[in-house]
Every structure is written in C-alpha cells, then in structure tokens.
Amino acid sequence: MAALLLDSSIRLWVVLPIVFITFIVGVLRHYVTQLLQSDKKVDLEQVSDSQVLMRSRILRENGKYLPKQSFAMRKHYFNNAETGFFKKVKRKVVPKNPMTDTSMLTDMMKGNLTNVLPMILIGGWINWAFSGFVTTKVPFPLTLRFKPMLQRGIELLSLDASWVSSASWYFLNVFGLRSMYSLILGQDNAADQSRIMQEQMTGAAMAMPPDSNKAFKSEWEALEIVEHKWALEKVEEELLSKDLNFRVIHVEINQTIVGKQFSFTHT
C-alpha cells in the first residue's frame, strides 16, 4: 500500500482534542473521587498488634544497645512460655463478607460511578464523534496481531498495523497519561486508570483481614533465636583512654561559629 499522508487538520481537530478531553476527565475524576471518599474506620486491635510487632522488631535490631537485664525483661514480656504476649494473646480472624458489608458495597458503587461509567460514556462519545479517523502512526513496525488493538473502528486489511485509529488513540491516552497525572496531581492520585484497575483486581485479597496469630508466631520465632551482645561494653574505658585535645576542639568550634556569622551577614 502507498504511503499515507495525514491532513494537518486531524492533529488540531482529532488528536489534540482527544488528549485534552482524556486529561480533563482524569483530573475531574480525581477531585470527584476525593469528594466522595469516606473515612475508613480504623480497627484499634489491628493498630495495637502492628505496634507490638514493631516494638519486637526494634528490640531485635537495636537490643544490642540495651543492658542484658533490660533486654531480657523485654524479651520475657514478649516470649515467655506462659505469660508472654505472643503466646498468651490469640486473635479471632473473622473474614468479612463483601455482600453484607455496607461500607464495602458503597465504596464499590462509588468506584464504578467515578471510574467505569465515565470511561464508558467518554469512550462511546469519542467513538461516535471521531469515528473513522486515522490519527497517528507509531515509529516502529508492528505485526498484524496489533491491528485489532490499534485500529479499532477501522476495518482495512491493507492498512499497515502501525497506524492508530481515533478510538484506539483514546484508550492509549487513558493508560498513557500516568506521568502527567503524577506530575500535576501527585503520586497517589485517583486519575490513573491503570492503577485503579489494578487495585480493583487485587481488592478481594486486600479485603481479607491480616492473620495476627501467624504474625505473632513468626515474630516469636525470630525474637527467640536472638542472642544479646551488648555493643556498649567497656565504652567508658575506650572513651577515657583516648587523648582528647580540648584546645584543638575549642578552636574548631570557634572557627565554625565565626564562619556561620560571616555567611549570615553577607546574605
């Protein structure tokens, strides 16, 4: 097939309007999602368990800076066979049913209202208003398997697969404006359609509450094998054995203060 030359008016009346409309719809989706977003209820028991696990992990990592008796007391609180926190506390894990939880159903309806519905409406309108246009061409050759994806709405077997139709150009913008959304709206924004779809796919796994009993067991095993070795042993003797030249230290401190005052007066 002979090389195609696109009219420059297509760039002004098809390509740029689709980019502009897609971007504006994403920004509006972000702010509408923020308005409809409800405050999630915080489970005090889960927060308490996470803080206990954090304290135990900090004890494992920085226990060498505590005396042996202090470390043993904290370890006894967590890992004692009879009264230890990780042995005594047993949490009941109750899986939530999304069909009976009104808050999850409400969030699902809000997500469909702000994400799926605008995508269907705007996509249908663009397919109706800009149907049949060839908008651009990718700068590398493609196989025929890409034709259904890049040439939606154009049924030409002789057309090269590198050309992009108007409908496909819209979907490319929907998933390709992520960097622009992150630059203008921030990293965690509601305009990124690809991120929202990924969260919806993993939503079922995220809805399950964490099993605190398994976390307690693994943390108990990790803390049980820790052997205390005090890192500050004989630190007093090492400090006193060093020859400290207080005159040199005093001169360096004075020079630092004078330099800061000089830079402050010249700014």
Tab-separated table of C-alpha atoms in Angstrom:
chain	number	residue	atom	x	y	z
A	1	MET	CA	0.000	0.000	0.000
A	2	ALA	CA	1.226	3.502	-0.800
A	3	ALA	CA	2.377	5.774	1.990
A	4	LEU	CA	-0.367	7.772	3.684
A	5	LEU	CA	-0.188	11.498	4.288
A	6	LEU	CA	-2.446	12.766	7.047
A	7	ASP	CA	-4.145	16.124	6.866
A	8	SER	CA	-2.765	18.643	9.368
A	9	SER	CA	-6.325	19.409	10.462
A	10	ILE	CA	-6.537	15.937	12.007
A	11	ARG	CA	-3.904	16.969	14.522
A	12	LEU	CA	-5.874	20.087	15.546
A	13	TRP	CA	-9.404	18.648	15.470
A	14	VAL	CA	-8.915	14.994	16.428
A	15	VAL	CA	-5.569	14.173	18.070
A	16	LEU	CA	-5.235	17.145	20.435
A	17	PRO	CA	-8.942	17.247	21.450
A	18	ILE	CA	-8.835	13.575	22.432
A	19	VAL	CA	-5.718	14.179	24.545
A	20	PHE	CA	-7.277	17.261	26.153
A	21	ILE	CA	-10.615	15.564	26.874
A	22	THR	CA	-8.946	12.489	28.337
A	23	PHE	CA	-6.734	14.587	30.584
A	24	ILE	CA	-9.591	16.817	31.804
A	25	VAL	CA	-11.783	13.797	32.545
A	26	GLY	CA	-8.945	12.260	34.578
A	27	VAL	CA	-8.495	15.449	36.618
A	28	LEU	CA	-12.239	15.694	37.255
A	29	ARG	CA	-12.299	12.019	38.251
A	30	HIS	CA	-9.551	12.707	40.777
A	31	TYR	CA	-11.409	15.533	42.508
A	32	VAL	CA	-14.795	13.791	42.390
A	33	THR	CA	-13.223	10.718	43.977
A	34	GLN	CA	-11.796	12.882	46.746
A	35	LEU	CA	-15.220	14.414	47.383
A	36	LEU	CA	-16.946	11.024	47.516
A	37	GLN	CA	-14.218	9.327	49.511
A	38	SER	CA	-15.319	8.342	53.006
A	39	ASP	CA	-13.079	7.974	56.024
A	40	LYS	CA	-12.172	4.363	56.629
A	41	LYS	CA	-12.756	3.004	60.107
A	42	VAL	CA	-9.557	2.126	61.911
A	43	ASP	CA	-9.551	-1.170	63.790
A	44	LEU	CA	-7.892	-0.443	67.129
A	45	GLU	CA	-6.972	-4.093	67.599
A	46	GLN	CA	-5.068	-4.222	64.298
A	47	VAL	CA	-3.275	-0.968	65.117
A	48	SER	CA	-2.294	-2.317	68.537
A	49	ASP	CA	-0.999	-5.568	67.035
A	50	SER	CA	1.053	-3.718	64.433
A	51	GLN	CA	2.616	-1.540	67.136
A	52	VAL	CA	3.520	-4.610	69.202
A	53	LEU	CA	5.156	-6.250	66.189
A	54	MET	CA	7.073	-3.048	65.508
A	55	ARG	CA	8.331	-2.909	69.106
A	56	SER	CA	9.504	-6.503	68.896
A	57	ARG	CA	11.300	-5.874	65.610
A	58	ILE	CA	13.017	-2.783	67.044
A	59	LEU	CA	14.087	-4.855	70.042
A	60	ARG	CA	15.644	-7.466	67.764
A	61	GLU	CA	17.508	-4.875	65.716
A	62	ASN	CA	18.615	-2.453	68.450
A	63	GLY	CA	18.646	-4.646	71.546
A	64	LYS	CA	22.440	-4.626	71.493
A	65	TYR	CA	22.375	-1.061	72.831
A	66	LEU	CA	20.464	-2.139	75.963
A	67	PRO	CA	21.993	-3.799	79.017
A	68	LYS	CA	21.486	-7.522	79.217
A	69	GLN	CA	18.959	-7.283	82.041
A	70	SER	CA	16.838	-4.706	80.191
A	71	PHE	CA	16.905	-6.806	77.028
A	72	ALA	CA	15.945	-9.937	78.972
A	73	MET	CA	12.997	-8.149	80.613
A	74	ARG	CA	11.620	-7.014	77.262
A	75	LYS	CA	12.175	-10.404	75.700
A	76	HIS	CA	10.418	-12.032	78.672
A	77	TYR	CA	7.411	-9.777	78.100
A	78	PHE	CA	7.091	-10.941	74.505
A	79	ASN	CA	8.332	-14.546	74.524
A	80	ASN	CA	7.657	-16.051	77.935
A	81	ALA	CA	6.191	-19.537	77.524
A	82	GLU	CA	3.279	-18.858	79.900
A	83	THR	CA	2.713	-15.100	80.181
A	84	GLY	CA	4.406	-13.828	77.015
A	85	PHE	CA	2.397	-11.586	74.743
A	86	PHE	CA	2.996	-13.672	71.637
A	87	LYS	CA	1.998	-16.868	73.493
A	88	LYS	CA	-0.913	-15.541	75.517
A	89	VAL	CA	-2.765	-13.354	73.023
A	90	LYS	CA	-4.929	-15.145	70.458
A	91	ARG	CA	-6.878	-13.099	67.944
A	92	LYS	CA	-10.061	-14.193	66.222
A	93	VAL	CA	-9.826	-13.737	62.471
A	94	VAL	CA	-13.297	-13.141	61.076
A	95	PRO	CA	-13.346	-12.831	57.260
A	96	LYS	CA	-15.548	-10.037	56.013
A	97	ASN	CA	-18.267	-10.800	53.533
A	98	PRO	CA	-18.344	-8.013	50.920
A	99	MET	CA	-22.004	-8.754	50.184
A	100	THR	CA	-23.064	-7.965	53.750
A	101	ASP	CA	-20.645	-5.124	54.487
A	102	THR	CA	-22.435	-1.910	53.560
A	103	SER	CA	-19.256	0.165	53.568
A	104	MET	CA	-17.558	-2.118	51.035
A	105	LEU	CA	-20.648	-2.093	48.818
A	106	THR	CA	-20.786	1.698	48.993
A	107	ASP	CA	-17.107	2.015	48.075
A	108	MET	CA	-17.629	-0.389	45.176
A	109	MET	CA	-20.539	1.672	43.867
A	110	LYS	CA	-18.524	4.872	44.189
A	111	GLY	CA	-15.644	3.268	42.304
A	112	ASN	CA	-17.920	2.203	39.462
A	113	LEU	CA	-19.513	5.646	39.376
A	114	THR	CA	-16.230	7.556	39.162
A	115	ASN	CA	-14.146	5.130	37.090
A	116	VAL	CA	-16.137	2.749	34.923
A	117	LEU	CA	-19.074	4.969	33.987
A	118	PRO	CA	-17.019	7.982	32.734
A	119	MET	CA	-14.756	5.675	30.752
A	120	ILE	CA	-17.741	4.066	29.004
A	121	LEU	CA	-19.527	7.361	28.327
A	122	ILE	CA	-16.487	9.318	27.114
A	123	GLY	CA	-15.221	6.346	25.117
A	124	GLY	CA	-18.591	5.917	23.419
A	125	TRP	CA	-18.865	9.623	22.660
A	126	ILE	CA	-15.345	9.776	21.198
A	127	ASN	CA	-16.037	6.667	19.130
A	128	TRP	CA	-19.173	8.379	17.772
A	129	ALA	CA	-17.727	11.878	17.245
A	130	PHE	CA	-14.286	10.904	15.917
A	131	SER	CA	-15.036	7.557	14.276
A	132	GLY	CA	-13.150	6.573	11.146
A	133	PHE	CA	-10.110	8.825	11.646
A	134	VAL	CA	-6.519	7.690	11.385
A	135	THR	CA	-4.744	9.827	13.954
A	136	THR	CA	-1.075	8.889	14.135
A	137	LYS	CA	1.493	6.217	13.443
A	138	VAL	CA	3.843	4.508	15.843
A	139	PRO	CA	7.517	4.984	14.897
A	140	PHE	CA	8.280	1.250	14.581
A	141	PRO	CA	6.802	-1.622	12.563
A	142	LEU	CA	4.226	-3.927	14.127
A	143	THR	CA	2.755	-7.289	13.229
A	144	LEU	CA	-0.835	-7.859	12.153
A	145	ARG	CA	-1.772	-9.032	15.633
A	146	PHE	CA	-1.731	-5.391	16.776
A	147	LYS	CA	-4.371	-4.281	14.266
A	148	PRO	CA	-7.426	-5.067	16.473
A	149	MET	CA	-5.832	-3.138	19.327
A	150	LEU	CA	-4.541	-0.079	17.446
A	151	GLN	CA	-7.115	0.198	14.660
A	152	ARG	CA	-10.412	-0.154	16.483
A	153	GLY	CA	-13.210	1.172	14.281
A	154	ILE	CA	-11.248	0.896	11.017
A	155	GLU	CA	-11.650	-2.301	9.012
A	156	LEU	CA	-8.938	-2.067	6.348
A	157	LEU	CA	-6.897	-5.193	5.772
A	158	SER	CA	-4.416	-3.339	3.566
A	159	LEU	CA	-3.661	-0.666	6.203
A	160	ASP	CA	-0.334	-1.005	7.964
A	161	ALA	CA	-0.598	-2.134	11.591
A	162	SER	CA	1.472	0.848	12.754
A	163	TRP	CA	-1.384	3.294	12.160
A	164	VAL	CA	-3.594	4.206	15.141
A	165	SER	CA	-7.309	4.955	14.913
A	166	SER	CA	-9.128	7.607	16.941
A	167	ALA	CA	-10.818	5.110	19.283
A	168	SER	CA	-7.546	3.324	19.978
A	169	TRP	CA	-5.833	6.687	20.455
A	170	TYR	CA	-8.311	7.440	23.250
A	171	PHE	CA	-7.526	4.196	25.088
A	172	LEU	CA	-3.799	4.789	24.668
A	173	ASN	CA	-4.236	8.167	26.338
A	174	VAL	CA	-6.317	6.681	29.144
A	175	PHE	CA	-3.448	4.401	30.144
A	176	GLY	CA	-0.580	6.623	28.953
A	177	LEU	CA	-1.137	9.865	30.857
A	178	ARG	CA	0.073	8.420	34.157
A	179	SER	CA	3.196	10.583	34.268
A	180	MET	CA	1.216	13.763	33.634
A	181	TYR	CA	-1.233	12.909	36.397
A	182	SER	CA	1.614	12.167	38.808
A	183	LEU	CA	3.338	15.434	37.908
A	184	ILE	CA	0.264	17.630	38.403
A	185	LEU	CA	-1.867	15.762	40.961
A	186	GLY	CA	0.817	13.922	42.902
A	187	GLN	CA	1.857	10.309	43.129
A	188	ASP	CA	-1.246	8.873	44.830
A	189	ASN	CA	-3.983	10.255	42.608
A	190	ALA	CA	-7.359	8.915	41.542
A	191	ALA	CA	-6.925	9.863	37.876
A	192	ASP	CA	-4.598	6.974	36.984
A	193	GLN	CA	-6.976	4.471	35.416
A	194	SER	CA	-4.413	1.665	35.207
A	195	ARG	CA	-3.621	1.874	38.923
A	196	ILE	CA	-7.331	1.885	39.793
A	197	MET	CA	-7.964	-1.222	37.680
A	198	GLN	CA	-5.030	-2.974	39.335
A	199	GLU	CA	-6.406	-2.134	42.778
A	200	GLN	CA	-9.830	-3.455	41.791
A	201	MET	CA	-8.286	-6.726	40.618
A	202	THR	CA	-6.477	-7.181	43.941
A	203	GLY	CA	-9.338	-5.817	46.009
A	204	ALA	CA	-10.580	-9.245	47.046
A	205	ALA	CA	-7.218	-10.160	48.549
A	206	MET	CA	-6.880	-6.796	50.264
A	207	ALA	CA	-10.340	-7.147	51.829
A	208	MET	CA	-9.236	-10.128	53.896
A	209	PRO	CA	-8.030	-9.054	57.362
A	210	PRO	CA	-4.430	-9.942	58.255
A	211	ASP	CA	-3.897	-13.000	60.422
A	212	SER	CA	-2.275	-11.633	63.578
A	213	ASN	CA	-1.719	-15.103	65.034
A	214	LYS	CA	0.645	-16.090	62.207
A	215	ALA	CA	2.488	-12.779	62.533
A	216	PHE	CA	2.858	-13.316	66.297
A	217	LYS	CA	4.210	-16.819	65.755
A	218	SER	CA	6.813	-15.758	63.191
A	219	GLU	CA	7.901	-12.799	65.335
A	220	TRP	CA	8.174	-15.058	68.392
A	221	GLU	CA	10.467	-17.403	66.469
A	222	ALA	CA	12.594	-14.509	65.212
A	223	LEU	CA	12.969	-12.998	68.691
A	224	GLU	CA	13.619	-16.359	70.331
A	225	ILE	CA	16.829	-17.001	68.381
A	226	VAL	CA	18.280	-13.545	69.073
A	227	GLU	CA	21.309	-13.627	71.358
A	228	HIS	CA	22.129	-10.473	73.262
A	229	LYS	CA	25.554	-8.954	72.776
A	230	TRP	CA	25.957	-5.540	74.343
A	231	ALA	CA	27.531	-3.124	71.876
A	232	LEU	CA	28.401	-0.566	74.596
A	233	GLU	CA	30.522	-2.863	76.706
A	234	LYS	CA	33.668	-1.118	78.013
A	235	VAL	CA	32.735	2.064	76.164
A	236	GLU	CA	33.783	4.153	79.200
A	237	GLU	CA	37.298	2.729	79.175
A	238	GLU	CA	37.637	3.326	75.426
A	239	LEU	CA	36.481	6.920	75.762
A	240	LEU	CA	38.762	7.696	78.690
A	241	SER	CA	41.747	6.034	77.034
A	242	LYS	CA	41.627	8.446	74.095
A	243	ASP	CA	43.825	11.544	74.203
A	244	LEU	CA	41.373	14.403	73.749
A	245	ASN	CA	42.949	17.711	72.744
A	246	PHE	CA	40.388	20.158	74.108
A	247	ARG	CA	42.289	23.187	72.774
A	248	VAL	CA	42.016	21.989	69.165
A	249	ILE	CA	38.328	21.204	69.662
A	250	HIS	CA	37.734	24.689	71.098
A	251	VAL	CA	39.477	26.349	68.116
A	252	GLU	CA	37.457	24.311	65.597
A	253	ILE	CA	34.196	25.251	67.313
A	254	ASN	CA	35.112	28.953	67.265
A	255	GLN	CA	36.025	28.812	63.575
A	256	THR	CA	32.697	27.177	62.770
A	257	ILE	CA	30.764	29.853	64.673
A	258	VAL	CA	32.687	32.697	63.006
A	259	GLY	CA	32.133	31.175	59.556
A	260	LYS	CA	28.393	30.924	60.121
A	261	GLN	CA	28.227	34.533	61.338
A	262	PHE	CA	30.212	35.725	58.301
A	263	SER	CA	27.928	33.885	55.858
A	264	PHE	CA	24.848	35.228	57.667
A	265	THR	CA	25.987	38.868	57.455
A	266	HIS	CA	26.712	38.593	53.700
A	267	THR	CA	23.366	37.065	52.742
